[in-house]
XYZ file of C-alpha atoms in Angstrom:
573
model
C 39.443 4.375 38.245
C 38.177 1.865 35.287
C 41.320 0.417 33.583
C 41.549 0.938 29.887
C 41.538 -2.412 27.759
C 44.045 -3.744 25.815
C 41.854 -2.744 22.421
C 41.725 0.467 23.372
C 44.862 1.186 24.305
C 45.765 -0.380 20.876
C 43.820 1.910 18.783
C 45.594 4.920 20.775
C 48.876 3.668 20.113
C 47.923 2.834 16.372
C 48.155 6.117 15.209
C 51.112 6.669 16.664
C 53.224 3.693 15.748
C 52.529 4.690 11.987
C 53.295 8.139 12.181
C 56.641 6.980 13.352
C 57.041 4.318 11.049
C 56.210 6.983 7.788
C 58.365 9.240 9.295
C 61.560 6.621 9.563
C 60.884 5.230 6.038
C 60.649 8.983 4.826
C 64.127 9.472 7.153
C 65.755 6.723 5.573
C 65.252 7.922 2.142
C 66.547 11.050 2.929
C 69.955 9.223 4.747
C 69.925 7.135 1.137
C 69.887 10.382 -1.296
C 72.155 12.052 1.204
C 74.632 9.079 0.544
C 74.413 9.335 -3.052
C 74.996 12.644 -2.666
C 72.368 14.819 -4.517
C 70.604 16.067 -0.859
C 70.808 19.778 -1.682
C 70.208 22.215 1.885
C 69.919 19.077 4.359
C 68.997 21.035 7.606
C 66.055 22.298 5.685
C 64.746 18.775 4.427
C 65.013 17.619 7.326
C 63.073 20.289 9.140
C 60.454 19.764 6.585
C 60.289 16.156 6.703
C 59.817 16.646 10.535
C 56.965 18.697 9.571
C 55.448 16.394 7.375
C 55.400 13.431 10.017
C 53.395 15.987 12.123
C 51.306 16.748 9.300
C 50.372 12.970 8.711
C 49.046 12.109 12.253
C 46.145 14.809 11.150
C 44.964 13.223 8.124
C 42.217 11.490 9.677
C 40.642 15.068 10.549
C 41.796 17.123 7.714
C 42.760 14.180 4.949
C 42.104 16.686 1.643
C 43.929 19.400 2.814
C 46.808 17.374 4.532
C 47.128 15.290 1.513
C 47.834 18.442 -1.040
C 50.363 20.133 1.743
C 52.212 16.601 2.162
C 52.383 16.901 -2.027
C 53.425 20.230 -2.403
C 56.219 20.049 0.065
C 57.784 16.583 -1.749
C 57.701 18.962 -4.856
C 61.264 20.470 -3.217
C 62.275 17.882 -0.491
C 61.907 14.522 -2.390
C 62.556 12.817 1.517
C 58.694 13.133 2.141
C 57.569 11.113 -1.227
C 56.847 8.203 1.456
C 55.022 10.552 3.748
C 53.181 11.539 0.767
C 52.160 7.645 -0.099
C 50.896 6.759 3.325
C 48.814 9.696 3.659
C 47.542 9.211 -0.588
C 46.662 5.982 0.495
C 45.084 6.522 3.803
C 43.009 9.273 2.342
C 42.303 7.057 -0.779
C 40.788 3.938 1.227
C 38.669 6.426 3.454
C 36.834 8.427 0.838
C 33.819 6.449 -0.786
C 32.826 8.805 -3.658
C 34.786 7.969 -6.744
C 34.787 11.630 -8.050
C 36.119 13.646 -5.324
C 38.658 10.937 -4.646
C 39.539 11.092 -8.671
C 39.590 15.079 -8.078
C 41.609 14.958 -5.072
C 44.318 12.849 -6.386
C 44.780 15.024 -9.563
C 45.168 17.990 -8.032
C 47.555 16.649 -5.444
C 50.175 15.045 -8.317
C 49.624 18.158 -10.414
C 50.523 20.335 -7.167
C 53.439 18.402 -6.101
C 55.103 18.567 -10.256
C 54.401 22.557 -10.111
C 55.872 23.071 -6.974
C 58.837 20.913 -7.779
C 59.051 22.517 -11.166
C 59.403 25.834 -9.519
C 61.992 24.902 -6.558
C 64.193 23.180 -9.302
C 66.620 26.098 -9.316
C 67.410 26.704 -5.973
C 66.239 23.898 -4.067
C 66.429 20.927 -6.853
C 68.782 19.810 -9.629
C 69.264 22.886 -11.150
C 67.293 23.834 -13.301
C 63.001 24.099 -14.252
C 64.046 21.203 -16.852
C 65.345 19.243 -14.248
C 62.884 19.945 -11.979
C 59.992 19.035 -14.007
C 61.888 15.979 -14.727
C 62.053 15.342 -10.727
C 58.127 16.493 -9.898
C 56.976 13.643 -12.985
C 59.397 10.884 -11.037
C 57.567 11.567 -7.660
C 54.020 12.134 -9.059
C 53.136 8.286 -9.868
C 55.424 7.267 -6.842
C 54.377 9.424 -3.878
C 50.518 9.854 -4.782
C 49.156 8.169 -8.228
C 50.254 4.121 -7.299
C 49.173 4.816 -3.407
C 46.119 6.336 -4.127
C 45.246 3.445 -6.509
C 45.742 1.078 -4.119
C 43.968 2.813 -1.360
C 40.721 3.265 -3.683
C 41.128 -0.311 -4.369
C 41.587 -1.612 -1.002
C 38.824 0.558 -0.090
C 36.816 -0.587 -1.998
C 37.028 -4.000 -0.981
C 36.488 -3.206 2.657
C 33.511 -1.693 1.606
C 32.018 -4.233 -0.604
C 32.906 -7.318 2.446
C 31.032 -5.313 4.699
C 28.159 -4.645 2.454
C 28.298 -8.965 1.602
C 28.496 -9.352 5.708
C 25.786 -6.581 6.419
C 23.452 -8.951 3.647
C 24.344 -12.476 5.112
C 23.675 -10.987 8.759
C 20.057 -9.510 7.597
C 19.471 -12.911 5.214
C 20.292 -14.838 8.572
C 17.978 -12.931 10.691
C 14.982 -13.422 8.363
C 15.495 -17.155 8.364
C 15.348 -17.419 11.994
C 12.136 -15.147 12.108
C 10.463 -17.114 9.716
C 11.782 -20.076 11.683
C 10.257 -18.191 14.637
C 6.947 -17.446 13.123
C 6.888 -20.672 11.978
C 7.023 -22.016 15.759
C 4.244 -19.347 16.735
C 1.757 -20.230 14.475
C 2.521 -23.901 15.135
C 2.308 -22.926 19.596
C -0.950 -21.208 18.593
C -2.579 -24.172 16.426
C -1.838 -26.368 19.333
C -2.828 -24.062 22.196
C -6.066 -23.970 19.984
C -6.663 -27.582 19.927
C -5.990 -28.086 23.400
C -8.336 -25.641 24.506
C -10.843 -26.538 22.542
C -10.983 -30.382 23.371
C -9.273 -30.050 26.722
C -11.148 -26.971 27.621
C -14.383 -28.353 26.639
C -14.270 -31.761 28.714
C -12.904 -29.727 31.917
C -16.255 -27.717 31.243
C -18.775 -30.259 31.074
C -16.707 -31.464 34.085
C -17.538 -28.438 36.301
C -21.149 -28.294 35.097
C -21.891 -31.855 36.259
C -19.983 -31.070 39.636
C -22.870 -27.933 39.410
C -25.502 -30.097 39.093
C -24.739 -32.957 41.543
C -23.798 -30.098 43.884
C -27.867 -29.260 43.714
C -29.349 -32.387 43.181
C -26.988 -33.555 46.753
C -27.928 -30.241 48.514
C -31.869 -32.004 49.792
C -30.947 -35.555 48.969
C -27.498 -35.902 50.653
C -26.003 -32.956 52.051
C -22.968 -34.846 53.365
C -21.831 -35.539 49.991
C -22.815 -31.841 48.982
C -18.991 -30.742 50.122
C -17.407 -33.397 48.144
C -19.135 -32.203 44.733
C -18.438 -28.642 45.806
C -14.628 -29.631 46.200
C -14.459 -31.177 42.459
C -16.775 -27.744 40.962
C -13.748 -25.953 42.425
C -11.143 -28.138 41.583
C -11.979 -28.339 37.887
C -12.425 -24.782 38.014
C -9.211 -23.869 38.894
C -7.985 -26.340 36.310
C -9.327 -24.674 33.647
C -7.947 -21.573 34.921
C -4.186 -23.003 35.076
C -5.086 -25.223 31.867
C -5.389 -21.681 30.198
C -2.631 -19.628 31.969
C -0.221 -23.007 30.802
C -1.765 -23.162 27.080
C -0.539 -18.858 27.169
C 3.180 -19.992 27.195
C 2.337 -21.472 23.463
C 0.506 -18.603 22.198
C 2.206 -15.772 20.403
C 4.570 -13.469 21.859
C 2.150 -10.437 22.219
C 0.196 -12.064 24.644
C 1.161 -13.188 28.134
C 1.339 -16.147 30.331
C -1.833 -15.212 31.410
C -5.866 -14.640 29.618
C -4.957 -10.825 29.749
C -3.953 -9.663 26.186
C -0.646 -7.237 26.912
C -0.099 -4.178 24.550
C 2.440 -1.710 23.747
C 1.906 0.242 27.458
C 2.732 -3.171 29.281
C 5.278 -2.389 31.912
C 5.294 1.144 31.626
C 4.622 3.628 34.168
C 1.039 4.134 33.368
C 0.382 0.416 33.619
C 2.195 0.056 36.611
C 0.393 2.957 38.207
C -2.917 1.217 37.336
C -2.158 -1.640 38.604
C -1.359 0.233 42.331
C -4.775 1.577 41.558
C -6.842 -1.867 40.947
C -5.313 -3.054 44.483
C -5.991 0.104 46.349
C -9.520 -0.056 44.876
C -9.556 -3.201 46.829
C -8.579 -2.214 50.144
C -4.864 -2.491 50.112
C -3.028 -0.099 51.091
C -0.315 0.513 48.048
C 1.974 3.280 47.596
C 4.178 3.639 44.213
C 8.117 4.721 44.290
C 9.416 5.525 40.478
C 12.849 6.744 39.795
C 14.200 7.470 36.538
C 12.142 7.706 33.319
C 9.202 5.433 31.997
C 10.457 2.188 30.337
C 7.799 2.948 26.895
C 11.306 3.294 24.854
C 12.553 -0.102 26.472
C 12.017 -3.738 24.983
C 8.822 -5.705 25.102
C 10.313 -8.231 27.881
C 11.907 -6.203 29.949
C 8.380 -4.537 30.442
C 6.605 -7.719 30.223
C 8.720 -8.963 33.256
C 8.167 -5.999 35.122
C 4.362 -6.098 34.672
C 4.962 -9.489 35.956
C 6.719 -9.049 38.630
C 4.606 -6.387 40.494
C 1.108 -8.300 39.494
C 2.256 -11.397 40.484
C 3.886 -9.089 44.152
C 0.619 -7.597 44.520
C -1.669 -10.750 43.776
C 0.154 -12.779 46.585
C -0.580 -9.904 48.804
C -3.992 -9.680 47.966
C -4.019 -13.288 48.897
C -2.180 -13.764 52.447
C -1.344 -10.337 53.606
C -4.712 -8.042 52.361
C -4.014 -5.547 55.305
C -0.571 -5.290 55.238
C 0.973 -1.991 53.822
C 2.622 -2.260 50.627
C 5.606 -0.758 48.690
C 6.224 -1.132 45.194
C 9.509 0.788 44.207
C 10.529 0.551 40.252
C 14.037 2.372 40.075
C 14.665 2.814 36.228
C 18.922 3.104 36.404
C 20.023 4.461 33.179
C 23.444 6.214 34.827
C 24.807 3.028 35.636
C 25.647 2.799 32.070
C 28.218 5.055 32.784
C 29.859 4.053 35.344
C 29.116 -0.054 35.117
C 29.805 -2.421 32.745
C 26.604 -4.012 32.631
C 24.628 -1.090 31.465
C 21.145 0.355 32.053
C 19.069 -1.454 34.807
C 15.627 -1.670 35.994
C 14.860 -2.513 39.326
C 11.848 -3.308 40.698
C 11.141 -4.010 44.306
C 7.362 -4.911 46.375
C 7.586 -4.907 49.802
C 4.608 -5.761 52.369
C 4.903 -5.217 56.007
C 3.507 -7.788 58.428
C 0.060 -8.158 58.884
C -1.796 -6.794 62.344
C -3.457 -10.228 63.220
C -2.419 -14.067 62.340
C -2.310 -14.316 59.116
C -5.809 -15.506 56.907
C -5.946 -18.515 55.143
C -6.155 -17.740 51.346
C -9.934 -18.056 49.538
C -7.995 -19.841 46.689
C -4.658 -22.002 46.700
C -2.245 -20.975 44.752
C -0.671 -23.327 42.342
C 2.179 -22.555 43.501
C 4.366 -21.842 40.320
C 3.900 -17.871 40.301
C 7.144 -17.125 42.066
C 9.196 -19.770 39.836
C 7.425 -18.554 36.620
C 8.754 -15.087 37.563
C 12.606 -16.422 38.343
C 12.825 -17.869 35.254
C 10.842 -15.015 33.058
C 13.625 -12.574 34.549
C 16.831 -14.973 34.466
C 15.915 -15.789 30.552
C 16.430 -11.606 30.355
C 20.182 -12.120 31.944
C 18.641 -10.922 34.943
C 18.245 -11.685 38.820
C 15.563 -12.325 41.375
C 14.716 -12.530 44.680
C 11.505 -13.527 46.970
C 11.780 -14.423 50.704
C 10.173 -13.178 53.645
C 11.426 -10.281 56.449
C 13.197 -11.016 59.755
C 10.055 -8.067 60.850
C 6.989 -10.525 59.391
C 6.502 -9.208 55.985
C 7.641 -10.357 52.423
C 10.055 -8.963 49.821
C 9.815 -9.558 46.242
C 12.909 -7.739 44.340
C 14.063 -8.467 40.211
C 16.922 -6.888 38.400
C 16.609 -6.785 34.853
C 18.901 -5.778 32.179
C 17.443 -2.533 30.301
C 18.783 -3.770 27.300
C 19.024 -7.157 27.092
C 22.124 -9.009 24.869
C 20.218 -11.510 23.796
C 16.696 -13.024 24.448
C 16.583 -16.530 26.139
C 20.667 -16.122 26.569
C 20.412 -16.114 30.872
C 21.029 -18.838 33.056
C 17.654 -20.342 32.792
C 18.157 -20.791 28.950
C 21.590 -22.113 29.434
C 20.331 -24.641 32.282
C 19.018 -26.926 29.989
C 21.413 -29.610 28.057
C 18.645 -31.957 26.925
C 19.731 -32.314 23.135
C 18.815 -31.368 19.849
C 14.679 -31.127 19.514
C 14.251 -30.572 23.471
C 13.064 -26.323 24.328
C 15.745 -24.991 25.866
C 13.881 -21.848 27.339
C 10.343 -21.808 28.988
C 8.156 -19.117 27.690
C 7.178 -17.258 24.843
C 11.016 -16.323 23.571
C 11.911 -20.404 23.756
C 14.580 -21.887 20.755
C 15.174 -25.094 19.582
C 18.908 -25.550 19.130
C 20.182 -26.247 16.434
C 21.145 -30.083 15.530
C 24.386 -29.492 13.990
C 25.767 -27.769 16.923
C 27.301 -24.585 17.199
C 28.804 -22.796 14.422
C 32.832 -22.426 14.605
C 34.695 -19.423 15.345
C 35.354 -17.461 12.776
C 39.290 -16.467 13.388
C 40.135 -13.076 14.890
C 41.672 -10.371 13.059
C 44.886 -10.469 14.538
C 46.607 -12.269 11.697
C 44.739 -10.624 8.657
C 45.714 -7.459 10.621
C 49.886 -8.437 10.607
C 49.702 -9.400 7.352
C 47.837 -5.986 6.140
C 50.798 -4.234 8.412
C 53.522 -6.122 6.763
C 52.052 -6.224 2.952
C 51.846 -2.171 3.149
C 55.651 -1.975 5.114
C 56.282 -3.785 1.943
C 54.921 -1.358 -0.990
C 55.633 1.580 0.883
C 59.511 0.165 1.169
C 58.911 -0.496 -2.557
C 57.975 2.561 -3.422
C 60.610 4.256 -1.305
C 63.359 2.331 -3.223
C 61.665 3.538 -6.898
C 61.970 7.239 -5.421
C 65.449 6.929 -4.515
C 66.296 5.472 -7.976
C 64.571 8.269 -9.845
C 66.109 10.912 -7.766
C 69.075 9.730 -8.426
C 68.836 9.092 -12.529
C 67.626 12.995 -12.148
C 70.312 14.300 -10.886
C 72.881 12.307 -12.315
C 71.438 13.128 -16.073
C 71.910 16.590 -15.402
C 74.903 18.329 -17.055
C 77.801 19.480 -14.979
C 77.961 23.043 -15.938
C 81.245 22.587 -18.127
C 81.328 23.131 -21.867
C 83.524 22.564 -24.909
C 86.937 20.375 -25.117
C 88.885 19.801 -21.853
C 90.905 22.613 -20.621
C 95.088 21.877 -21.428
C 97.553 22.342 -18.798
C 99.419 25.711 -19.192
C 102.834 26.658 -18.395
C 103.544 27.394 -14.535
C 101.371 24.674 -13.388
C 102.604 22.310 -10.700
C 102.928 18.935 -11.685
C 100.101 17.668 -9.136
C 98.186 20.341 -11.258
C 99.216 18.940 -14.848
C 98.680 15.503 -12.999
C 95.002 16.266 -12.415
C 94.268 16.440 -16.106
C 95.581 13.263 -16.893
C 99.206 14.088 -17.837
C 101.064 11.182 -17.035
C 104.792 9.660 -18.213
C 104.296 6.668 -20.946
C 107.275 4.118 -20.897
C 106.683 3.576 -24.611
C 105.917 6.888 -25.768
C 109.133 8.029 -24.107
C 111.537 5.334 -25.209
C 109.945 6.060 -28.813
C 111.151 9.995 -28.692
C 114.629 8.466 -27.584
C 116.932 9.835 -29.921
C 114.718 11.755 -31.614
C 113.637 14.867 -29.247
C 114.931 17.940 -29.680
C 117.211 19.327 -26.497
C 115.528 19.790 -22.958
C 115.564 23.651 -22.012
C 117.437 24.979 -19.878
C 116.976 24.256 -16.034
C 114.778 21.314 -16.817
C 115.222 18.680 -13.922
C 112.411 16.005 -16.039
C 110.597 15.877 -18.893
C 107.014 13.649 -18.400
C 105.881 11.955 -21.912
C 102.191 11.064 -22.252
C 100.236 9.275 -24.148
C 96.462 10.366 -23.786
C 95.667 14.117 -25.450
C 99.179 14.416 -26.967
C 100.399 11.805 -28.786
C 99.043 11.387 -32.043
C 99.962 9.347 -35.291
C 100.216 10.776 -38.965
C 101.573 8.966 -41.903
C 105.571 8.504 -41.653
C 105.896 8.770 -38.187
C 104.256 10.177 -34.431
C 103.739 13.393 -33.089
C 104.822 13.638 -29.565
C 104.455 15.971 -26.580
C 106.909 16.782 -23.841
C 105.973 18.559 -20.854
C 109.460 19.698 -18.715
C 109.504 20.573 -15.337
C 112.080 22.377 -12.993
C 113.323 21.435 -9.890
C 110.200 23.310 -8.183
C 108.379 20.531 -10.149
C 107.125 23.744 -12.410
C 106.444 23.171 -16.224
C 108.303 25.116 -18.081
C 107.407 24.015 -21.713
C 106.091 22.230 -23.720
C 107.495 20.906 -26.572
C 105.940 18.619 -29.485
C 107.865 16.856 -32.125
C 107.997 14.412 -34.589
C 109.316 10.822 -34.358
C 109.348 8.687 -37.513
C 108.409 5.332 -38.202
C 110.899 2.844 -39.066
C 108.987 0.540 -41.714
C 110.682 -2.456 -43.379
C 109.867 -4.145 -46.700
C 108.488 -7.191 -47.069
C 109.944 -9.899 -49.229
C 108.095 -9.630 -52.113
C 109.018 -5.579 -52.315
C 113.033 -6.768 -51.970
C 114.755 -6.015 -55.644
């Protein structure tokens, strides 16, 4: 069972720790209008704000159609308005075309004033009014501001990548130019060599010729001894040239063969069985999986490598020996392994009937190392030692896709400074002299700080709803017309109470001597001030309410006190 990373459990839970969060913002603004108390039908807004949440985790495979559903239901439950944002600005950020975005958002704000237009009388303040009143409120709120933002924060991500996708392809030309800078540079120097080199070792072997003739009747013990440097300077101008190959350009190989695009590939490989059948070896092919034409350049290169150098070595010190050359192309153990695709290619030689031959020409012994670090440059591994039974195995593992070229062990092996070739071989670097760039920092904190800056708007914005629901329903009129209704006769005193009817000290001690008499069974008379007493020229009108001893009013008197006004001295006779 392969664990699941940390990332990806991450991005499962993602989804899932916003949905909540949207859905507890969009509960606390219902608790908050609740409280204020203008939450008309709770059990139903609540239902539908349960809804909604459910609705939001789908945005990301329906975001048009979620988005105008989310805005038609805040239209009568103002508690989704934050649903609404989230998913405006989710859906905002994720489309790129500025018209159907533009579209999408105008239809959704239009929907959600229309539908709370319409749900005004039965499921808003009251009334169509009051209700188009409440649908303008949530409109810039719930989907104009976050779908601005979105667009705009879109937008940015967008444009960053696009500046990243350009510094990433202007950094990769540099570095081929650098590299075909380094070819041409191989390749003038290869040339040179040869040519001078090349040319001396030639002369060389063409006097060793002719002293080898002129010694043959003159001294023919010394004839071996020219013999030995003919050979000798030929087989340095064959490694001289196989050397001057690592400095040539990359389509070529380490060798005086010229490689093409069908290097390594099943064809090739099968020729090359051919070539050493044709010369009297008996070679038999295994290939699993499918041809490696769609694979890179050195992956194939090293396997053309491997099995030439395999079968050349045979050809060498085991020419009747039976051979097996098995190339197993992997591509399921991407699947299943974390290193990916692999190609494997094995050559395997049994041991030979007699003792074994001494070889017509050395071997310069660097085909087997050449080949260990050609595949460990690829990130790749390799193998050559001989059988318990008398025969020799020869076995590389290469990465089908490689990560990076000249990033194996063999590259990494060498620590000899800035200007020294890291990497033997046509993909060799130079590092570079300032050292290694810095790490760029991971986006853990811009990620918290994204996280927190939208908790923060959409909180924000949640407030601004609240408020506007609130100045909505508290401008609307309270169904009562005309003056205040008067307390009537019969009315308890907690009744008369409730409309403000309450004793005076001064207005009472003012109709002291002045009221007219109490009615019969009164048991106390209350005097107010507020709605009854009122002042004319001369005096005060006053009202009376009496009450029984069932605290009933009985009447209601009014009555006149007058005002006691004294001259002032310059009015005295």
């Amino acid at each position: 069972m392969v664990p699941i990373s940390s990332s990806r459990r991450h991005a499962r839970l993602r989804p899932v720790a916003q949905t909540l969060g949207v859905g507890l913002v969009g509960l606390g603004v219902y608790a908050a209008v609740g409280h204020l108390g203008y939450l008309p039908h709770p059990p139903f807004q609540l239902a539908v704000l349960a809804a909604a949440a459910v609705l939001f985790a789908l945005r990301g495979r329906w975001p048009g159609p979620v988005l105008l559903v989310l805005a038609a239901l805040t239209g009568p439950v103002p508690a989704v308005g934050p649903v609404t944002a989230a998913a405006a600005y989710s859906v905002a950020r994720r489309m790129a075309r500025p018209r159907p975005r533009a579209r999408l958002l105008a239809a959704a704000g239009a929907l959600l004033v229309v539908c709370a237009t319409v749900a005004g009388p039965r499921l808003g303040p009251g009334s169509a009014a009051y209700g188009l009143a409440l649908g303008l409120v949530l409109a810039p709120t719930a989907v104009i501001v976050p779908g601005l933002v979105g667009t705009v924060r879109g937008q940015q991500g967008r444009l960053l990548r696009a500046l990243r996708e350009r510094g990433d392809a202007a950094e990769r030309a540099r570095r081929l130019a650098d590299s075909e800078a380094r070819i041409h540079e191989r390749s003038r120097i290869a040339a040179e060599m040869h040519d001078l080199v090349g040319h001396r070792l030639s002369l060389v072997s063409l006097h060793a010729g002719g002293l080898e003739l002129a010694l043959e009747g003159a001294a023919p013990q010394l004839r071996e001894e020219a013999v030995l440097v003919r050979r000798t300077t030929r087989d340095a101008l064959r490694e001289l040239r196989q050397v001057l190959g690592v400095l040539g350009p990359l389509a070529r190989d380490t060798g005086p063969d010229a490689l093409t695009h069908a290097t390594g590939t099943r064809a090739d490989i099968e020729a090359l069985v051919a070539q050493s059948r044709d010369g009297g070896i008996a070679v038999r092919l295994d290939w699993t999986g499918p041809d490696l034409d769609a694979r890179p350049a050195p992956v194939r290169r090293a396997v053309h490598r491997v099995v030439r150098e395999a079968l050349t070595n045979v050809h060498r010190y085991a020419a009747d020996a039976h051979v097996t050359v098995t190339v197993e192309h992997d591509t399921a153990a991407a699947d299943a392994a974390a290193d990916g695709a692999r190609v494997r290619v094995t050559v395997r030689n049994g041991a030979r009937p007699g003792p074994p031959a001494p070889a017509e020409e050395p071997g310069t012994g660097r085909g087997l190392t050449g080949l260990r670090e050609r595949v460990e440059l690829l990130g790749g591994t390799f193998e050559a030692a001989p059988l318990p039974s008398g025969g020799f195995r020869v076995a590389a593992a290469v990465p089908a896709e490689p990560a990076e070229p000249g990033g194996g062990p063999a590259a990494r092996r060498a620590d000899d400074g800035p200007g020294t070739l890291t990497a033997a071989g046509p993909e060799a670097t130079w590092p570079d002299p300032a050292g290694p760039e810095p790490a760029a920092p991971g986006p853990d904190g811009r990620r918290t700080a994204e996280v927190l800056t939208l908790g923060f708007g959409l909180a924000a914005l949640s407030a601004l709803m609240v408020v506007g629901i609130a100045f909505v329903y508290a401008a609307q009129p309270s169904g009562r017309s005309g003056p205040a209704p008067l307390p009537r006769v019969g009315m308890t005193y907690a009744e008369v109470a409730g409309y403000g009817v309450l004793d005076n000290a001064a207005v009472r001690a003012a109709a002291s001597g002045h009221e007219p008499p109490r009615p019969a069974g009164t048991a106390g008379c209350v005097y107010p001030f507020n709605g009854a007493t009122e002042r004319h020229p001369g005096g005060l009108l006053i009202a009376r309410y009496c009450f029984d001893a069932a605290q009933r009013l009985i009447a209601i008197d009014r009555f006149d006190v007058p005002s006691v006004r004294d001259a002032t001295p310059w009015e005295t006779p």
